[in-house]
Short mmCIF file of C-alpha atoms in Angstrom, two decimals:
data_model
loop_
_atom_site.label_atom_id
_atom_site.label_comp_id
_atom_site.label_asym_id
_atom_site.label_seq_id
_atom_site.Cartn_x
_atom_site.Cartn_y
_atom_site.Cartn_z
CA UNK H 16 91.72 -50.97 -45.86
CA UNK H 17 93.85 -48.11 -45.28
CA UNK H 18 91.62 -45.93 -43.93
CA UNK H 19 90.74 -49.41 -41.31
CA UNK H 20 94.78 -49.71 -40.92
CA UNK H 21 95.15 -46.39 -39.53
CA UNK H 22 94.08 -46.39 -36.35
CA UNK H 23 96.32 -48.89 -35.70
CA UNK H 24 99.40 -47.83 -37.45
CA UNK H 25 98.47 -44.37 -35.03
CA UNK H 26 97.79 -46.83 -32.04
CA UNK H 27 101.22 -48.09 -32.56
CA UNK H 28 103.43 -45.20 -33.11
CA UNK H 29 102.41 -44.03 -29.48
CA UNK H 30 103.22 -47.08 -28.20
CA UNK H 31 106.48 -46.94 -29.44
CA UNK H 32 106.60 -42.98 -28.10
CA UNK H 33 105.54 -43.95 -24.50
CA UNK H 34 108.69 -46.91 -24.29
CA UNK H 35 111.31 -44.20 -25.77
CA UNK H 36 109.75 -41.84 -23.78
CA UNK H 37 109.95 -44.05 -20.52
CA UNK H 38 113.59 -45.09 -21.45
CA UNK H 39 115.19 -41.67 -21.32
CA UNK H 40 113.19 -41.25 -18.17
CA UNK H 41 114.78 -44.60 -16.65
CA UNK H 42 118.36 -43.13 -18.10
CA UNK H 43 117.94 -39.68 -16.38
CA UNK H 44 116.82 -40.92 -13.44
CA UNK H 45 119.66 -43.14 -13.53
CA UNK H 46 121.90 -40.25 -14.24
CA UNK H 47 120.56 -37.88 -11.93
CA UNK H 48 121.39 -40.86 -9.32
CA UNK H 49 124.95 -41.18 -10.50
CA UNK H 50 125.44 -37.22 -10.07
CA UNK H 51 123.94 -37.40 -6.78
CA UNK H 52 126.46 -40.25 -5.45
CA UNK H 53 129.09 -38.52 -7.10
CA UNK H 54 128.52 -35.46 -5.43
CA UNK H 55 127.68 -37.19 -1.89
CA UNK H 56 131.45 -38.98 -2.55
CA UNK H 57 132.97 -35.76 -3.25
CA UNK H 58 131.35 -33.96 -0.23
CA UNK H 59 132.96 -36.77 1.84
CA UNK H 60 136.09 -36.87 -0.05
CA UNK H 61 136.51 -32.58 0.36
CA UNK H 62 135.44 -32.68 4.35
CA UNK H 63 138.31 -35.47 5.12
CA UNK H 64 140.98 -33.31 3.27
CA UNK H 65 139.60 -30.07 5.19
CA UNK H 66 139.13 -31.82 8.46
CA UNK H 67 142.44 -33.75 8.71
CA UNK H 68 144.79 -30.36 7.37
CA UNK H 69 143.10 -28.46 9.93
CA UNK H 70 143.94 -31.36 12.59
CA UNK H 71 147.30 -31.53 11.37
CA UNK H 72 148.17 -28.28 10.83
CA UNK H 73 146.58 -26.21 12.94
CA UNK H 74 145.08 -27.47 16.22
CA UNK H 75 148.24 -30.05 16.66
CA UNK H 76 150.90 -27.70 16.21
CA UNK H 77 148.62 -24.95 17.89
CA UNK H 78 148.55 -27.79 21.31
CA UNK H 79 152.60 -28.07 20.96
CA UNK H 80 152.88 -24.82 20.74
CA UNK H 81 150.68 -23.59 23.71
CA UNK H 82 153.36 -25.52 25.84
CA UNK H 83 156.13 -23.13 25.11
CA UNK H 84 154.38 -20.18 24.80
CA UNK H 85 155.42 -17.53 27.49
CA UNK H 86 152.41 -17.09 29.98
CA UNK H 87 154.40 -16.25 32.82
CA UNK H 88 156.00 -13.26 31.21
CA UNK H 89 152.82 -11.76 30.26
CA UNK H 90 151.29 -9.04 33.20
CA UNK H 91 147.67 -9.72 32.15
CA UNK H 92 147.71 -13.71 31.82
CA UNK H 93 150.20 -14.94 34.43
CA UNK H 94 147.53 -14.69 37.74
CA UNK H 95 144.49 -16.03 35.58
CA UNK H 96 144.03 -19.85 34.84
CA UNK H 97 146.18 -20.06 31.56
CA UNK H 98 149.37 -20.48 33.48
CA UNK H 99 148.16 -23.84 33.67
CA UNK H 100 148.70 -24.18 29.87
CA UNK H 101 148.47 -28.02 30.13
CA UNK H 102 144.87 -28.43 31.46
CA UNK H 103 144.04 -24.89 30.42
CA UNK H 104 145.36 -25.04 26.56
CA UNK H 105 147.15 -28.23 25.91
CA UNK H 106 144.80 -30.71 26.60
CA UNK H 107 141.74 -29.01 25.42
CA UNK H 108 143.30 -28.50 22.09
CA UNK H 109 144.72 -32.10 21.77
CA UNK H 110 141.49 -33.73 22.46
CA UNK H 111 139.55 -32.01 20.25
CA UNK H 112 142.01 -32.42 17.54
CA UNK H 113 141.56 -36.07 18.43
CA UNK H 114 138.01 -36.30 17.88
CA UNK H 115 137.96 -34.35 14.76
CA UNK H 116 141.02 -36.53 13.25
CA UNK H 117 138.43 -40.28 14.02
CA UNK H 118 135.88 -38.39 12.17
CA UNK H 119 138.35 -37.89 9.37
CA UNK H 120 139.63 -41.21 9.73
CA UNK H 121 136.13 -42.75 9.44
CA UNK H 122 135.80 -40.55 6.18
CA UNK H 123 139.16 -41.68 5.14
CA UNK H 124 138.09 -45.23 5.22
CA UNK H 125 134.66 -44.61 3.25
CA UNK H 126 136.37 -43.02 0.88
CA UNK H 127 139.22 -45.86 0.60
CA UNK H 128 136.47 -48.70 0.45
CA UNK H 129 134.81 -46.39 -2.33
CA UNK H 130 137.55 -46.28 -4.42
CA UNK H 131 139.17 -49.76 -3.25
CA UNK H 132 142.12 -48.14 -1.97
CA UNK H 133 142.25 -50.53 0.92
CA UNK H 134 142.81 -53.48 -1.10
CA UNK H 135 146.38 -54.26 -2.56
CA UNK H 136 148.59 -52.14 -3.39
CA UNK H 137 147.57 -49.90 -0.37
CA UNK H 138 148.55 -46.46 -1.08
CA UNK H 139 151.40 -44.84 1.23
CA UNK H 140 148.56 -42.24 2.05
CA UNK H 141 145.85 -44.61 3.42
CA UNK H 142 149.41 -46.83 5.95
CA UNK H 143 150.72 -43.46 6.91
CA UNK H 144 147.11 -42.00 7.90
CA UNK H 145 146.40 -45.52 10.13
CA UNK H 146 149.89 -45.65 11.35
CA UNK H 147 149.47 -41.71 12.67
CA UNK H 148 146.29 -42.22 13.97
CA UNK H 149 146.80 -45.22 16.48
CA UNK H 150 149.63 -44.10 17.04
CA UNK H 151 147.59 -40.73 18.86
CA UNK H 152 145.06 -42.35 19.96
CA UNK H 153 146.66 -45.05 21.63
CA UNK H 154 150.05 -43.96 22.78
CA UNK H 155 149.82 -40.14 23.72
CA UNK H 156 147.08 -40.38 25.91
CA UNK H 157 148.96 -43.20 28.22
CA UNK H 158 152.54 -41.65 27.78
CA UNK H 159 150.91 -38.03 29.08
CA UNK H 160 148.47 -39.53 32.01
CA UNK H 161 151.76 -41.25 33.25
CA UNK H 162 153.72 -38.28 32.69
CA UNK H 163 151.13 -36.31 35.02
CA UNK H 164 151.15 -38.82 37.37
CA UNK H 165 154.82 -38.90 37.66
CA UNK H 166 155.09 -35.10 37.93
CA UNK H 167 152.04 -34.97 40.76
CA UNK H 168 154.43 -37.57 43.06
CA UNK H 169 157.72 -36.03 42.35
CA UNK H 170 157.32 -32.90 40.52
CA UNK H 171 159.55 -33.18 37.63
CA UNK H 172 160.11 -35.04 34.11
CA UNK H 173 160.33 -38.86 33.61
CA UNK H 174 160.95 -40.87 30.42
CA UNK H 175 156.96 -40.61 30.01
CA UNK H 176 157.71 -36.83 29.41
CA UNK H 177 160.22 -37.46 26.40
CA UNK H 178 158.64 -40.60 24.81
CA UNK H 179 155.01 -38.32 24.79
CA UNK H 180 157.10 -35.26 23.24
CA UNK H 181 158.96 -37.32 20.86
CA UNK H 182 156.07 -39.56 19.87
CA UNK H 183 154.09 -36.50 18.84
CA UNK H 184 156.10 -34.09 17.36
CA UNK H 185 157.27 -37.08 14.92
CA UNK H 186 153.17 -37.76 14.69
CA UNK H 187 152.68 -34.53 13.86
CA UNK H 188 155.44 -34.41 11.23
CA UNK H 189 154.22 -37.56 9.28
CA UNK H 190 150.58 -36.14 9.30
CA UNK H 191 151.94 -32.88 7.80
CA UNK H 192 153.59 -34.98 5.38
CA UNK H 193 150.41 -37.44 4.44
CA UNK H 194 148.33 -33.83 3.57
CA UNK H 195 150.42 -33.25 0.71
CA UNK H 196 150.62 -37.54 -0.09
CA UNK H 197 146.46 -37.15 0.05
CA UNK H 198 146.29 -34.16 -2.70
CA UNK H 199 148.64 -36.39 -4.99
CA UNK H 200 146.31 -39.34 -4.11
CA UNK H 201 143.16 -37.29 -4.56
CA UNK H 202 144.84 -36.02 -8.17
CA UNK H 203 144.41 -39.29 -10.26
CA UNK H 204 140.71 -38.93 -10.30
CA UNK H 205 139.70 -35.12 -9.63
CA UNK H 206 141.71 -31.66 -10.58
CA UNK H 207 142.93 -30.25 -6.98
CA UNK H 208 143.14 -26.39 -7.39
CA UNK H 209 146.38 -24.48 -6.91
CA UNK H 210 144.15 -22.34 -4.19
CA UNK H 211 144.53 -25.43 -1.86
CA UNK H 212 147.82 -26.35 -2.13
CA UNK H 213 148.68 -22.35 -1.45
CA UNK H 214 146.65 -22.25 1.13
CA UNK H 215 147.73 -25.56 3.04
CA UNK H 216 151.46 -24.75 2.84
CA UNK H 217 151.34 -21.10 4.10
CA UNK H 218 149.45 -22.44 6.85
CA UNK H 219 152.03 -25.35 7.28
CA UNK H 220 154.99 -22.78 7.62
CA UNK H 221 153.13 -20.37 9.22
CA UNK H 222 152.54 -22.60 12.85
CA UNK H 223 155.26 -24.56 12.29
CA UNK H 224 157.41 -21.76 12.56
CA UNK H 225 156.12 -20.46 14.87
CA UNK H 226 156.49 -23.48 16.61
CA UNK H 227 160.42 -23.81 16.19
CA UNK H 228 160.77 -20.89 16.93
CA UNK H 229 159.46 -21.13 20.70
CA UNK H 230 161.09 -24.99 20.92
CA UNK H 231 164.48 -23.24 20.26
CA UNK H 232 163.46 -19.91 22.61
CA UNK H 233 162.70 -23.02 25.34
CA UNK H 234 165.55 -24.62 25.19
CA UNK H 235 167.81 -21.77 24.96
CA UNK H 236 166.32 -20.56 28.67
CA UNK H 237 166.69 -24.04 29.83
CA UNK H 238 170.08 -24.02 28.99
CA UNK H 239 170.66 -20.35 30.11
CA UNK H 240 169.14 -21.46 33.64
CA UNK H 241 171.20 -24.93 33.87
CA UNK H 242 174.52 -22.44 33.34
CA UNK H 243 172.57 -20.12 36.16
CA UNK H 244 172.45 -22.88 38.47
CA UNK H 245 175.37 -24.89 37.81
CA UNK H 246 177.15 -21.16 38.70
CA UNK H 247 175.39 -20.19 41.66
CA UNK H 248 176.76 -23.38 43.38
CA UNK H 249 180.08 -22.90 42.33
CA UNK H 250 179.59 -19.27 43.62
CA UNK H 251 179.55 -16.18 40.43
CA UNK H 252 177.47 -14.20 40.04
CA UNK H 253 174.79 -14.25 37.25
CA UNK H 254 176.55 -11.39 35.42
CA UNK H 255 180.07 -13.49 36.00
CA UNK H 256 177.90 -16.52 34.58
CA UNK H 257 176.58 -14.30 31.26
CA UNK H 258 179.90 -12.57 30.63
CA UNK H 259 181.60 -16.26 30.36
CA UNK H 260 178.98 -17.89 28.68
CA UNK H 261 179.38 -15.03 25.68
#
């Protein structure tokens, strides 16, 4: 009898060995699934942080800046077709800033309906990044075509001009902001490294220097030539002009 028995009792116990078997193979394929998601999510999640902070703070203040940077007082760039630095530099930089930031956008909002951050409470990070971006996209373009427009009929600045500046320098400033919102965001559920941070903000003060720097140099020959002019008609001299204004 148990020599009859034994074949079965064998029969059985690799039975049982090929369902045990083919569970741990459902579990690590299910696994190896879950790391693979994970990993696709985190791709996405690390190329809308790198995209937007390079948007933000690089080519956007790069664009402002080319606007006040000194073209005319340079021997080897004032004859070639940079003195144009809005069609040359400006725009060029501003629309491809533009297209990169919608492809971080549509990242962003992956990554939001992944982790439900669209749903209530929305996070400050996810209404400032919408706010910013249709704010570019819809309102700079229109407030500079106008502006060009404007200038091409009567060659100077109209209320186009200062809304455009205005809108985008404060643009600018709340996307510079939302970078450091989205690491504290991007913290409750993944360790950020102190590399990133480091290497964000010495960028961020870096061109925004930079950039205040040649705003303040601007408007400090603006005024300097309004004091020129307002003097010439009232007859000094330059020199008489300088000496008084010191």
């Amino acid at each position: 009898l148990t020599c009859n028995q034994a074949p079965e009792i064998v029969c059985g116990q690799e039975v049982h060995d090929q369902e045990v078997h083919g569970q741990l193979s459902a579990r690590d394929i299910q696994h190896k699934r879950n790391l693979d998601s994970f990993e696709i999510f985190n791709r996405k999640r690390n190329a809308h942080a790198c995209i937007m902070s390079i948007v933000f703070i690089v080519l956007y203040p790069l664009g402002a800046i080319s606007i006040h940077l000194p073209i005319d007082r340079v021997p080897y760039l004032k004859n070639t077709y940079l003195k144009k630095k809005i069609m040359a530099m400006h725009v060029p930089i501003q629309v491809l800033g533009s297209i990169m930031m919608v492809g971080g956008m549509a990242l962003g909002i992956r990554i939001g309906q992944d982790l439900n951050y669209l749903r209530h409470p929305v996070h400050a990070h996810v209404v400032i990044g919408f706010v910013v971006v249709c704010t570019i996209i819809v309102f700079q373009p229109i407030m500079g075509i106008l502006q060009h427009r404007h200038f091409k009929k009567r060659g100077d600045k109209s209320i186009f001009a200062y809304l455009h500046r205005w809108i985008g320098r404060g643009a600018i400033i709340l996307g510079m902001i939302n970078s450091g919102l989205g690491f504290q965001l991007a913290q409750t559920n993944v360790i950020v490294s102190t590399g990133a941070y480091i290497r964000n903000y010495v960028l961020l003060g870096f061109f925004v220097s930079i950039w205040l720097g040649l705003v303040l140099y601007d408007e400090f020959k603006m005024h300097e030539s309004r004091l020129v002019t307002s003097g010439t008609r009232r007859g000094c001299s330059k020199r008489e002009i300088r000496e008084h204004h010191v």
